Amino acid sequence: MKNITLKVEGMSCQHCVNSIEGALKEIGATGLVDLALKTVSVEFEDNKINLGQIKEVIEDQGYDVV
């Protein structure tokens, strides 16, 4: 398992948390959103999911990975 922390702009409420964590779960990753720090910690198997896919699924929810 691999762990990364991404800086994500545009998150402000529990809906944002649910949206991002749910989208990551759909691709087989586990996400933990920290609204105060504006970060998403992601745990995933790097032989199944790559960083590009993780960024894409977050951005598809309407947030900016910076």
XYZ file of N, CA, C and O in Angstrom:
264
model
N 0.843 -1.193 0.000
C 0.000 0.000 0.000
C 0.877 1.241 0.000
O 1.924 1.276 0.616
N 0.387 2.245 -0.690
C 1.103 3.512 -0.784
C 0.220 4.599 -0.191
O -0.999 4.554 -0.319
N 0.831 5.580 0.456
C 0.108 6.712 1.034
C 0.638 8.012 0.447
O 1.854 8.195 0.370
N -0.285 8.889 0.052
C 0.090 10.221 -0.405
C -0.868 11.234 0.208
O -1.994 10.894 0.567
N -0.410 12.456 0.328
C -1.273 13.539 0.786
C -1.269 14.619 -0.285
O -0.202 15.075 -0.699
N -2.464 14.972 -0.719
C -2.624 15.964 -1.775
C -3.261 17.235 -1.223
O -4.155 17.176 -0.377
N -2.805 18.370 -1.707
C -3.418 19.651 -1.381
C -4.580 19.845 -2.361
O -4.393 19.747 -3.576
N -5.781 20.082 -1.822
C -6.974 20.200 -2.662
C -7.726 21.482 -2.314
O -8.051 21.730 -1.151
N -7.975 22.284 -3.316
C -8.702 23.547 -3.139
C -10.180 23.356 -3.476
O -10.535 22.541 -4.315
N -11.031 24.146 -2.798
C -12.456 24.155 -3.110
C -13.325 23.371 -2.151
O -14.545 23.372 -2.279
N -12.722 22.706 -1.170
C -13.502 21.926 -0.198
C -13.930 22.836 0.949
O -13.131 23.623 1.436
N -15.209 22.700 1.383
C -15.664 23.580 2.455
C -16.658 22.949 3.421
O -16.960 23.545 4.451
N -17.177 21.755 3.112
C -18.238 21.218 3.956
C -18.247 19.682 3.936
O -17.452 19.059 3.233
N -19.161 19.118 4.685
C -19.255 17.658 4.763
C -19.620 17.039 3.414
O -19.195 15.935 3.105
N -20.384 17.740 2.612
C -20.697 17.230 1.272
C -19.411 17.036 0.462
O -19.262 16.056 -0.258
N -18.494 17.982 0.590
C -17.210 17.882 -0.115
C -16.460 16.635 0.351
O -15.908 15.888 -0.467
N -16.437 16.420 1.651
C -15.773 15.248 2.226
C -16.383 13.969 1.658
O -15.672 13.093 1.163
N -17.702 13.877 1.716
C -18.390 12.673 1.236
C -18.163 12.450 -0.248
O -17.980 11.310 -0.692
N -18.183 13.519 -1.019
C -18.008 13.436 -2.457
C -16.629 12.881 -2.818
O -16.502 11.939 -3.618
N -15.592 13.432 -2.222
C -14.229 13.000 -2.525
C -13.953 11.598 -1.995
O -13.439 10.735 -2.712
N -14.308 11.350 -0.740
C -14.043 10.034 -0.156
C -14.816 8.941 -0.893
O -14.301 7.846 -1.127
N -16.044 9.233 -1.298
C -16.848 8.267 -2.040
C -16.277 7.974 -3.415
O -16.237 6.825 -3.855
N -15.826 9.017 -4.105
C -15.256 8.845 -5.444
C -13.969 8.020 -5.376
O -13.723 7.167 -6.238
N -13.147 8.260 -4.369
C -11.909 7.487 -4.222
C -12.217 6.021 -3.914
O -11.557 5.125 -4.435
N -13.233 5.809 -3.102
C -13.619 4.435 -2.764
C -14.050 3.664 -4.011
O -13.754 2.478 -4.150
N -14.720 4.348 -4.932
C -15.187 3.702 -6.163
C -14.045 3.167 -7.025
O -14.228 2.204 -7.764
N -12.867 3.797 -6.934
C -11.734 3.306 -7.735
C -10.811 2.401 -6.920
O -9.750 1.996 -7.404
N -11.186 2.117 -5.676
C -10.404 1.193 -4.862
C -9.384 1.830 -3.951
O -8.503 1.157 -3.423
N -9.502 3.137 -3.733
C -8.591 3.845 -2.833
C -9.349 4.261 -1.576
O -10.573 4.317 -1.564
N -8.611 4.553 -0.520
C -9.202 5.049 0.714
C -8.744 6.483 0.912
O -7.539 6.747 0.922
N -9.697 7.393 1.043
C -9.359 8.801 1.210
C -9.801 9.325 2.553
O -10.836 8.914 3.079
N -9.014 10.239 3.106
C -9.352 10.911 4.351
C -9.161 12.408 4.132
O -8.034 12.872 3.926
N -10.270 13.138 4.152
C -10.256 14.575 3.881
C -10.073 15.343 5.186
O -10.720 15.040 6.187
N -9.199 16.340 5.162
C -9.029 17.265 6.281
C -9.384 18.655 5.771
O -8.602 19.283 5.040
N -10.589 19.119 6.121
C -11.054 20.419 5.632
C -10.190 21.568 6.149
O -9.934 22.522 5.421
N -9.739 21.489 7.389
C -8.953 22.568 7.976
C -7.617 22.749 7.254
O -7.183 23.877 7.014
N -6.982 21.650 6.906
C -5.690 21.720 6.222
C -5.821 21.756 4.703
O -4.840 21.950 3.999
N -7.045 21.523 4.211
C -7.315 21.452 2.767
C -6.468 20.364 2.106
O -5.840 20.574 1.066
N -6.455 19.183 2.754
C -5.691 18.056 2.225
C -6.562 16.817 2.126
O -7.586 16.694 2.801
N -6.115 15.904 1.273
C -6.725 14.589 1.163
C -5.589 13.575 1.260
O -4.671 13.591 0.445
N -5.646 12.735 2.280
C -4.677 11.652 2.418
C -5.276 10.430 1.754
O -6.423 10.063 2.037
N -4.516 9.821 0.860
C -5.024 8.709 0.067
C -4.127 7.490 0.266
O -2.908 7.583 0.170
N -4.775 6.359 0.535
C -4.067 5.086 0.634
C -4.553 4.219 -0.527
O -5.760 4.099 -0.745
N -3.602 3.643 -1.270
C -3.967 2.880 -2.453
C -2.866 1.884 -2.804
O -1.738 1.997 -2.333
N -3.233 0.913 -3.623
C -2.254 -0.047 -4.122
C -1.728 0.491 -5.448
O -2.469 0.581 -6.423
N -0.438 0.840 -5.476
C 0.105 1.505 -6.660
C 0.284 0.590 -7.859
O 0.585 1.053 -8.949
N 0.037 -0.701 -7.693
C 0.045 -1.589 -8.855
C -1.336 -1.668 -9.509
O -1.484 -2.263 -10.565
N -2.344 -1.041 -8.882
C -3.708 -1.040 -9.425
C -4.200 0.360 -9.778
O -5.019 0.527 -10.672
N -3.733 1.359 -9.043
C -4.194 2.740 -9.213
C -2.958 3.631 -9.284
O -2.009 3.431 -8.528
N -2.991 4.640 -10.166
C -1.853 5.567 -10.215
C -2.279 6.966 -9.769
O -3.463 7.267 -9.641
N -1.294 7.806 -9.551
C -1.542 9.155 -9.063
C -2.427 9.952 -10.017
O -3.292 10.711 -9.581
N -2.248 9.759 -11.296
C -3.077 10.454 -12.279
C -4.553 10.126 -12.127
O -5.405 11.012 -12.222
N -4.857 8.852 -11.874
C -6.255 8.449 -11.673
C -6.834 9.085 -10.423
O -7.994 9.508 -10.409
N -6.033 9.159 -9.371
C -6.493 9.758 -8.116
C -6.801 11.237 -8.325
O -7.864 11.727 -7.932
N -5.879 11.950 -8.959
C -6.103 13.378 -9.227
C -7.334 13.578 -10.099
O -8.147 14.467 -9.855
N -7.484 12.745 -11.109
C -8.613 12.873 -12.034
C -9.949 12.681 -11.325
O -10.892 13.446 -11.543
N -10.034 11.679 -10.463
C -11.311 11.405 -9.795
C -11.664 12.543 -8.823
O -12.840 12.890 -8.676
N -10.675 13.159 -8.201
C -10.942 14.305 -7.318
C -11.373 15.508 -8.146
O -12.359 16.180 -7.815
N -10.674 15.770 -9.232
C -11.021 16.910 -10.084
C -12.373 16.717 -10.759
O -13.097 17.691 -10.983
N -12.747 15.475 -11.059
C -14.067 15.200 -11.632
C -15.197 15.565 -10.672
O -16.331 15.791 -11.104
N -14.887 15.627 -9.389
C -15.889 16.022 -8.386
C -16.002 17.538 -8.263
O -16.829 18.047 -7.526
N -15.135 18.269 -8.978
C -15.214 19.726 -8.995
C -14.188 20.430 -8.122
O -14.317 21.628 -7.856
N -13.155 19.725 -7.690
C -12.126 20.310 -6.823
C -10.803 20.380 -7.576
O -10.597 19.692 -8.561
N -9.906 21.219 -7.093
C -8.613 21.419 -7.749
C -7.495 20.812 -6.915
O -7.283 21.221 -5.775
N -6.785 19.859 -7.498
C -5.589 19.308 -6.871
C -4.444 20.234 -7.247
O -4.177 20.460 -8.423
N -3.785 20.805 -6.232
C -2.709 21.777 -6.492
C -1.355 21.229 -6.095
O -1.245 20.242 -5.422
